[in-house]
XYZ file of N, CA and C in Angstrom:
519
model
N -21.246 -91.495 -190.133
C -19.839 -90.966 -189.579
C -19.586 -91.422 -188.094
N -18.365 -92.137 -188.009
C -18.061 -92.345 -186.649
C -16.569 -91.677 -186.537
N -16.352 -91.384 -185.208
C -15.331 -90.531 -184.623
C -15.471 -90.661 -183.427
N -14.392 -90.440 -182.808
C -13.875 -90.752 -181.185
C -13.898 -89.542 -180.822
N -13.418 -88.442 -181.594
C -13.660 -86.678 -181.445
C -14.896 -86.277 -180.820
N -14.956 -85.616 -179.791
C -16.006 -84.968 -179.255
C -16.575 -84.175 -180.105
N -17.916 -84.133 -180.308
C -18.805 -83.239 -181.156
C -18.684 -81.716 -181.037
N -18.667 -81.034 -181.987
C -18.336 -79.464 -181.565
C -19.004 -79.197 -182.759
N -20.146 -77.830 -182.078
C -21.263 -77.266 -181.971
C -20.780 -76.137 -183.713
N -22.006 -76.618 -184.750
C -21.394 -76.021 -186.068
C -21.851 -74.271 -186.044
N -20.692 -73.550 -186.020
C -20.991 -72.511 -185.865
C -21.278 -71.518 -187.373
N -21.919 -70.627 -187.335
C -21.961 -69.925 -188.207
C -20.853 -68.597 -188.306
N -20.346 -68.243 -189.481
C -19.476 -67.032 -189.239
C -19.829 -66.075 -189.108
N -19.462 -65.145 -188.540
C -20.233 -63.763 -188.575
C -19.545 -63.162 -189.388
N -20.464 -61.859 -189.734
C -20.099 -61.046 -190.834
C -18.921 -60.168 -190.565
N -18.284 -59.810 -191.312
C -17.040 -58.536 -191.094
C -17.747 -57.308 -191.418
N -18.271 -56.845 -190.684
C -18.299 -54.877 -191.155
C -17.002 -54.186 -191.543
N -17.791 -53.401 -192.299
C -16.500 -52.773 -192.642
C -15.830 -51.361 -191.154
N -14.601 -51.024 -191.138
C -14.209 -50.355 -190.113
C -14.791 -49.142 -189.544
N -15.258 -48.556 -188.274
C -15.857 -47.726 -188.394
C -14.875 -46.448 -188.413
N -15.322 -45.255 -189.278
C -14.349 -44.259 -189.584
C -14.035 -43.522 -187.904
N -13.105 -42.700 -187.910
C -12.906 -41.755 -186.984
C -13.726 -40.349 -187.378
N -14.091 -39.552 -186.176
C -14.531 -38.081 -186.649
C -13.509 -37.667 -186.823
N -13.308 -36.399 -187.907
C -12.681 -35.397 -188.090
C -12.717 -34.618 -187.432
N -13.045 -34.051 -186.640
C -13.004 -33.186 -185.634
C -14.258 -32.842 -184.524
N -13.583 -32.639 -183.234
C -14.635 -32.868 -182.480
C -15.029 -31.176 -181.937
N -15.848 -30.837 -182.847
C -16.477 -29.457 -182.858
C -16.561 -28.982 -181.556
N -17.698 -29.627 -180.686
C -18.396 -29.474 -179.672
C -17.203 -29.111 -178.646
N -16.245 -30.067 -178.557
C -15.093 -29.762 -177.621
C -14.336 -28.623 -178.033
N -14.159 -28.358 -179.287
C -13.281 -27.361 -179.379
C -13.834 -25.639 -179.795
N -15.295 -25.936 -179.998
C -16.000 -24.884 -179.982
C -17.628 -25.040 -179.001
N -16.891 -25.069 -177.515
C -18.127 -25.217 -176.848
C -19.434 -24.329 -176.568
N -18.755 -22.931 -176.689
C -19.922 -22.366 -176.654
C -20.961 -21.969 -177.456
N -20.433 -22.265 -179.310
C -21.272 -22.490 -180.301
C -22.128 -23.939 -179.817
N -21.477 -24.819 -179.338
C -22.117 -26.107 -179.061
C -23.512 -25.912 -178.063
N -22.796 -25.177 -177.181
C -24.264 -24.792 -175.759
C -25.054 -24.112 -176.374
N -25.052 -22.808 -177.319
C -25.575 -21.891 -177.867
C -26.926 -22.840 -179.136
N -26.201 -23.784 -179.752
C -26.874 -24.763 -180.385
C -27.779 -25.711 -179.609
N -27.601 -26.219 -178.659
C -28.209 -27.238 -177.553
C -29.646 -26.174 -177.360
N -28.965 -24.946 -176.873
C -30.335 -23.860 -176.383
C -31.228 -23.500 -177.126
N -30.705 -23.337 -178.442
C -31.286 -22.732 -179.548
C -32.301 -24.311 -180.405
N -31.849 -25.450 -180.131
C -32.863 -26.792 -180.325
C -33.801 -26.882 -179.130
N -33.448 -26.617 -178.080
C -34.276 -26.793 -176.829
C -35.531 -25.924 -177.219
N -35.402 -24.595 -177.473
C -36.081 -23.260 -177.574
C -37.158 -23.638 -178.668
N -36.330 -24.401 -180.079
C -37.185 -24.576 -181.012
C -37.999 -25.937 -181.305
N -37.902 -26.715 -180.282
C -38.485 -27.777 -179.957
C -40.180 -27.490 -179.211
N -40.154 -26.710 -178.590
C -40.977 -26.078 -177.398
C -42.414 -26.005 -178.664
N -43.641 -26.465 -178.021
C -44.882 -26.448 -178.524
C -44.986 -27.697 -179.757
N -44.270 -28.284 -180.195
C -44.205 -29.378 -181.043
C -44.757 -30.954 -180.741
N -45.265 -31.492 -181.130
C -45.621 -32.655 -180.777
C -44.031 -33.758 -180.951
N -43.567 -34.663 -180.127
C -42.572 -34.804 -180.272
C -42.401 -35.992 -181.630
N -43.521 -36.618 -181.632
C -43.329 -37.516 -182.939
C -42.982 -36.921 -184.356
N -43.767 -35.693 -184.359
C -43.882 -34.797 -185.669
C -42.305 -34.448 -185.513
N -41.980 -33.723 -184.466
C -40.538 -33.169 -184.410
C -39.252 -34.153 -184.753
N -39.666 -35.458 -184.430
C -38.894 -36.293 -184.674
C -38.652 -37.015 -186.304
N -39.892 -36.937 -186.944
C -40.015 -37.070 -188.053
C -39.249 -36.298 -188.745
N -39.634 -34.741 -188.674
C -39.086 -34.046 -189.230
C -37.310 -33.940 -189.020
N -36.778 -34.115 -188.121
C -35.445 -34.310 -188.038
C -35.092 -35.591 -189.046
N -35.582 -36.836 -188.773
C -34.972 -37.677 -189.900
C -35.179 -37.477 -191.088
N -36.420 -36.566 -191.328
C -36.219 -36.541 -193.084
C -35.233 -35.632 -193.462
N -35.020 -34.373 -192.552
C -33.779 -33.679 -193.216
C -32.450 -34.235 -193.232
N -32.527 -34.999 -191.756
C -31.356 -35.797 -192.063
C -30.977 -37.018 -192.961
N -32.265 -37.436 -193.476
C -31.885 -38.065 -194.853
C -31.437 -37.233 -195.810
N -32.046 -36.132 -196.164
C -31.795 -35.211 -197.300
C -30.462 -35.115 -197.408
N -30.086 -34.517 -196.316
C -28.757 -34.174 -195.735
C -27.539 -35.076 -195.534
N -27.555 -36.518 -195.410
C -26.899 -37.758 -195.779
C -26.472 -37.449 -194.131
N -26.771 -37.059 -193.064
C -25.974 -37.002 -191.958
C -26.614 -38.178 -191.159
N -25.784 -39.211 -191.208
C -25.877 -40.547 -190.561
C -25.871 -40.532 -188.991
N -25.392 -39.764 -188.819
C -25.106 -39.306 -186.952
C -26.347 -38.987 -186.859
N -27.038 -38.095 -186.949
C -28.205 -37.444 -186.983
C -29.353 -38.538 -187.017
N -29.369 -38.868 -188.254
C -30.418 -40.252 -188.329
C -30.103 -41.430 -187.456
N -29.362 -41.891 -186.646
C -28.964 -42.861 -185.813
C -29.808 -42.218 -184.401
N -29.455 -41.048 -184.238
C -29.714 -40.203 -183.001
C -31.127 -40.142 -183.125
N -32.276 -39.369 -184.057
C -33.305 -39.122 -184.131
C -34.316 -40.536 -184.558
N -34.021 -41.615 -185.214
C -34.560 -42.650 -185.413
C -35.061 -43.293 -183.872
N -33.950 -43.587 -183.199
C -33.743 -43.884 -182.032
C -34.669 -43.454 -180.940
N -34.833 -41.611 -181.022
C -35.482 -40.878 -180.355
C -36.975 -41.201 -180.770
N -37.194 -41.356 -182.128
C -38.428 -41.222 -182.625
C -39.310 -42.563 -181.729
N -38.349 -43.744 -182.276
C -38.840 -44.906 -181.463
C -39.181 -45.134 -180.275
N -38.243 -44.421 -179.481
C -38.763 -43.861 -178.006
C -39.439 -43.021 -177.412
N -40.122 -42.514 -178.485
C -41.164 -41.618 -178.295
C -42.340 -42.472 -178.691
N -42.591 -43.621 -178.950
C -43.683 -44.004 -179.499
C -43.712 -44.056 -180.932
N -42.762 -43.848 -181.707
C -43.300 -43.744 -183.068
C -43.157 -45.305 -183.727
N -43.577 -45.616 -184.795
C -43.761 -46.909 -185.303
C -42.887 -46.826 -186.344
N -42.122 -48.351 -186.041
C -40.889 -48.986 -187.023
C -41.593 -48.655 -188.515
N -42.704 -48.856 -188.859
C -43.031 -48.620 -190.426
C -43.219 -47.133 -190.506
N -43.696 -46.305 -189.936
C -43.783 -44.827 -190.444
C -42.059 -44.637 -190.409
N -41.485 -44.791 -189.848
C -39.936 -44.199 -189.941
C -39.157 -44.953 -191.159
N -39.833 -46.123 -191.264
C -39.033 -47.176 -192.742
C -39.745 -46.321 -193.845
N -40.672 -45.568 -193.881
C -41.329 -45.147 -195.030
C -40.612 -43.806 -195.225
N -40.549 -42.967 -194.086
C -40.241 -41.913 -194.261
C -39.419 -41.613 -195.421
N -38.410 -42.270 -196.058
C -37.488 -41.794 -197.288
C -38.394 -41.911 -198.247
N -39.579 -42.417 -198.313
C -40.325 -42.291 -199.566
C -41.685 -41.863 -198.877
N -41.980 -41.081 -198.225
C -43.190 -40.518 -197.684
C -44.172 -40.147 -198.971
N -43.413 -39.613 -199.700
C -44.841 -39.115 -200.921
C -45.308 -40.048 -201.383
N -44.517 -41.330 -201.576
C -45.165 -42.658 -202.194
C -45.934 -43.579 -201.142
N -45.806 -42.655 -200.061
C -46.330 -43.512 -198.735
C -47.292 -42.882 -197.755
N -48.160 -41.989 -198.540
C -48.478 -40.780 -197.905
C -49.817 -41.721 -196.946
N -50.182 -42.666 -197.479
C -51.367 -43.246 -196.274
C -50.861 -43.043 -194.739
N -49.584 -43.364 -194.762
C -48.857 -43.428 -193.354
C -48.778 -42.257 -192.617
N -49.579 -41.102 -192.981
C -48.828 -39.758 -192.264
C -50.483 -39.346 -192.529
N -50.789 -38.639 -191.386
C -51.458 -37.675 -191.673
C -51.485 -36.208 -192.483
N -52.439 -35.536 -192.352
C -52.100 -34.219 -193.881
C -51.589 -33.289 -192.696
N -51.693 -32.947 -191.600
C -50.827 -32.068 -190.855
C -48.920 -32.684 -191.147
N -48.703 -34.101 -190.774
C -47.834 -34.602 -190.656
C -46.839 -34.215 -192.210
N -47.648 -34.396 -193.242
C -47.423 -34.604 -194.739
C -47.076 -33.006 -194.971
N -47.929 -32.144 -194.290
C -47.458 -30.676 -194.741
C -46.261 -30.732 -193.871
N -45.669 -31.030 -192.857
C -44.987 -30.605 -192.196
C -43.509 -31.069 -193.103
N -43.659 -32.602 -193.398
C -42.595 -32.836 -194.477
C -42.445 -32.305 -195.422
N -43.208 -32.042 -196.378
C -43.254 -31.076 -197.463
C -42.275 -29.911 -197.061
N -42.729 -29.308 -196.393
C -42.207 -27.899 -195.621
C -40.750 -27.993 -195.365
N -40.198 -29.196 -194.508
C -39.058 -29.660 -194.378
C -37.895 -29.856 -195.526
N -38.737 -30.740 -196.629
C -38.082 -30.791 -197.716
C -37.645 -29.303 -198.580
N -38.638 -28.614 -198.685
C -38.703 -27.271 -199.497
C -37.242 -26.630 -198.246
N -37.397 -26.320 -196.839
C -36.628 -25.669 -196.577
C -34.900 -26.305 -196.271
N -35.010 -27.516 -196.514
C -33.690 -28.242 -196.623
C -32.957 -28.126 -197.777
N -33.923 -28.741 -199.092
C -33.077 -28.110 -200.222
C -33.638 -26.944 -200.933
N -32.773 -26.040 -200.971
C -33.399 -24.999 -201.498
C -32.518 -24.657 -202.756
N -32.817 -25.479 -203.789
C -32.531 -25.578 -204.937
C -32.749 -24.473 -205.728
N -34.232 -24.230 -205.564
C -34.492 -23.087 -206.564
C -34.842 -21.661 -205.464
N -33.781 -21.858 -204.444
C -33.480 -20.485 -203.528
C -34.649 -19.777 -202.857
N -35.806 -20.371 -202.802
C -36.866 -20.202 -202.091
C -37.898 -21.375 -201.611
N -38.810 -21.198 -200.383
C -39.336 -22.175 -200.238
C -40.724 -21.753 -201.203
N -41.182 -22.689 -201.966
C -42.867 -22.435 -202.814
C -43.773 -21.712 -201.968
N -44.520 -21.023 -202.630
C -45.582 -20.360 -202.003
C -46.620 -21.415 -201.271
N -46.649 -22.467 -202.273
C -47.646 -23.475 -202.099
C -47.544 -24.356 -200.836
N -46.304 -24.481 -200.822
C -45.878 -25.421 -199.732
C -45.785 -25.004 -198.405
N -45.451 -23.542 -198.621
C -45.894 -22.593 -197.052
C -47.286 -22.786 -196.862
N -48.074 -22.234 -197.884
C -49.521 -22.171 -197.773
C -50.369 -23.412 -197.138
N -49.459 -24.565 -197.517
C -50.404 -25.950 -197.339
C -49.750 -25.854 -195.642
N -48.897 -25.806 -195.301
C -48.380 -26.001 -193.609
C -48.928 -24.751 -192.951
N -49.311 -24.093 -193.456
C -50.149 -22.590 -192.849
C -51.350 -22.878 -192.684
N -52.025 -24.114 -193.295
C -53.452 -24.395 -193.099
C -53.389 -25.166 -192.225
N -52.317 -26.009 -192.013
C -52.460 -27.248 -190.662
C -51.870 -26.711 -189.112
N -50.977 -25.692 -189.378
C -50.328 -25.153 -188.129
C -50.739 -23.744 -187.881
N -51.169 -23.358 -186.412
C -51.447 -22.114 -186.174
C -50.242 -21.401 -186.021
N -50.014 -20.192 -186.526
C -48.703 -19.496 -186.691
C -47.554 -19.403 -185.523
N -47.918 -19.633 -184.329
C -46.909 -19.850 -183.420
C -46.365 -20.911 -183.447
N -47.157 -22.359 -184.020
C -46.584 -23.387 -184.201
C -45.824 -23.571 -185.734
N -46.372 -22.960 -186.146
C -45.652 -23.033 -187.664
C -44.184 -22.452 -187.754
N -44.378 -21.387 -186.694
C -42.920 -20.574 -186.520
C -42.037 -21.427 -185.584
N -42.497 -22.581 -184.678
C -41.647 -23.293 -184.044
C -41.108 -24.551 -184.955
N -41.924 -24.984 -186.059
C -41.486 -25.956 -187.272
C -40.647 -25.364 -187.937
N -40.432 -24.025 -188.315
C -39.807 -23.479 -189.290
C -38.297 -23.697 -188.456
N -38.293 -23.005 -187.152
C -37.290 -23.057 -186.184
C -36.482 -24.907 -186.361
N -37.632 -25.763 -185.752
C -37.020 -26.878 -185.660
C -36.219 -27.384 -186.898
N -37.178 -27.158 -188.031
C -36.503 -27.584 -189.522
C -34.943 -27.158 -189.737
N -35.090 -25.604 -189.061
C -33.547 -24.707 -189.678
C -32.390 -25.064 -188.586
N -32.640 -25.808 -187.623
C -32.079 -26.006 -186.099
C -31.456 -27.627 -187.063
N -32.197 -28.431 -187.254
C -32.020 -29.724 -187.656
C -30.847 -29.435 -188.465
N -31.250 -28.874 -189.696
C -30.700 -28.443 -190.610
C -28.873 -28.032 -190.164
N -29.088 -27.152 -189.305
C -27.934 -26.705 -188.598
C -26.583 -27.605 -188.328
N -27.566 -28.566 -187.311
C -26.807 -29.833 -186.686
C -26.309 -30.859 -188.098
N -27.201 -30.879 -189.023
C -26.690 -32.091 -190.149
C -25.257 -31.577 -190.762
N -25.443 -30.138 -190.654
C -24.154 -29.587 -191.300
C -22.936 -29.497 -190.609
N -23.146 -29.614 -189.337
C -22.087 -30.126 -188.099
C -21.468 -31.450 -188.264
N -23.110 -32.548 -188.446
C -22.582 -33.928 -188.259
C -21.851 -34.060 -189.800
N -22.261 -33.674 -191.098
C -21.585 -33.917 -192.007
C -20.193 -33.532 -192.187
N -19.983 -32.467 -192.089
C -18.673 -32.055 -192.187
C -17.848 -32.239 -191.338
N -17.880 -32.757 -190.001
C -16.982 -33.541 -188.885
C -16.784 -34.554 -188.849
N -17.749 -35.476 -189.912
C -17.792 -36.665 -189.948
C -18.191 -37.781 -188.226
N -19.606 -36.999 -187.952
C -19.620 -37.887 -186.570
C -19.937 -39.243 -186.733
N -19.940 -39.485 -185.907
C -19.920 -41.106 -185.825
C -21.377 -41.869 -185.726
N -21.873 -42.269 -186.589
C -23.320 -43.079 -185.880
C -23.173 -44.122 -185.166
N -24.028 -44.650 -184.128
C -23.977 -46.254 -183.831
C -23.938 -46.117 -182.488
N -23.513 -44.832 -181.846
C -23.165 -44.922 -180.183
C -24.069 -44.451 -179.496
N -25.193 -43.689 -180.002
C -26.517 -42.577 -179.388
C -27.034 -43.687 -178.470
N -27.720 -43.183 -177.578
C -28.821 -44.034 -176.700
C -29.979 -43.151 -176.529
N -31.525 -43.702 -176.923
C -32.677 -42.740 -176.948
C -32.505 -41.912 -175.858
N -32.734 -40.780 -175.941
C -32.934 -39.457 -174.918
C -31.606 -38.784 -174.127
N -30.702 -39.473 -174.710
C -28.950 -38.957 -174.648
C -29.143 -37.770 -174.499
N -29.434 -36.707 -175.437
C -29.136 -35.797 -175.538
C -29.807 -35.068 -174.772
N -31.167 -35.312 -173.968
C -31.634 -34.146 -173.035
C -31.313 -34.158 -171.593
């Protein structure tokens, strides 16, 4: 091929992504006292829990609740805390990827699912007892608090359609 035109670089067309949705409601701005109370509750619930375990629990509850905003936040925070990409990726199928997690983490994930999905109206005794074997009472109380708080955050997130993708690791601290 001969040409007198200047050669242009071949470019690959960029993918066109779906447009970003807008949030329904800026609840934190409109209910600032509730937001501040949630932040204080979240801070209190985190005390005494391993940061990686805490983020795994938050990611799993957020997966179950379909909270994209919280998934974005806690995946980034987990990776920043030193969690592996592999364990985060496997989390949605943790029960079939048990070998990626410790027995203590598995008990926490099982408890997270039982507290998050209350379709039977209660947390089964065997799930609670398994968690109680791996956590001292005070730590178990903190774990239950952390699971409860992330479920509350998830409900704000999905109801108000908070937009994922803009969070920077550690931003909420």
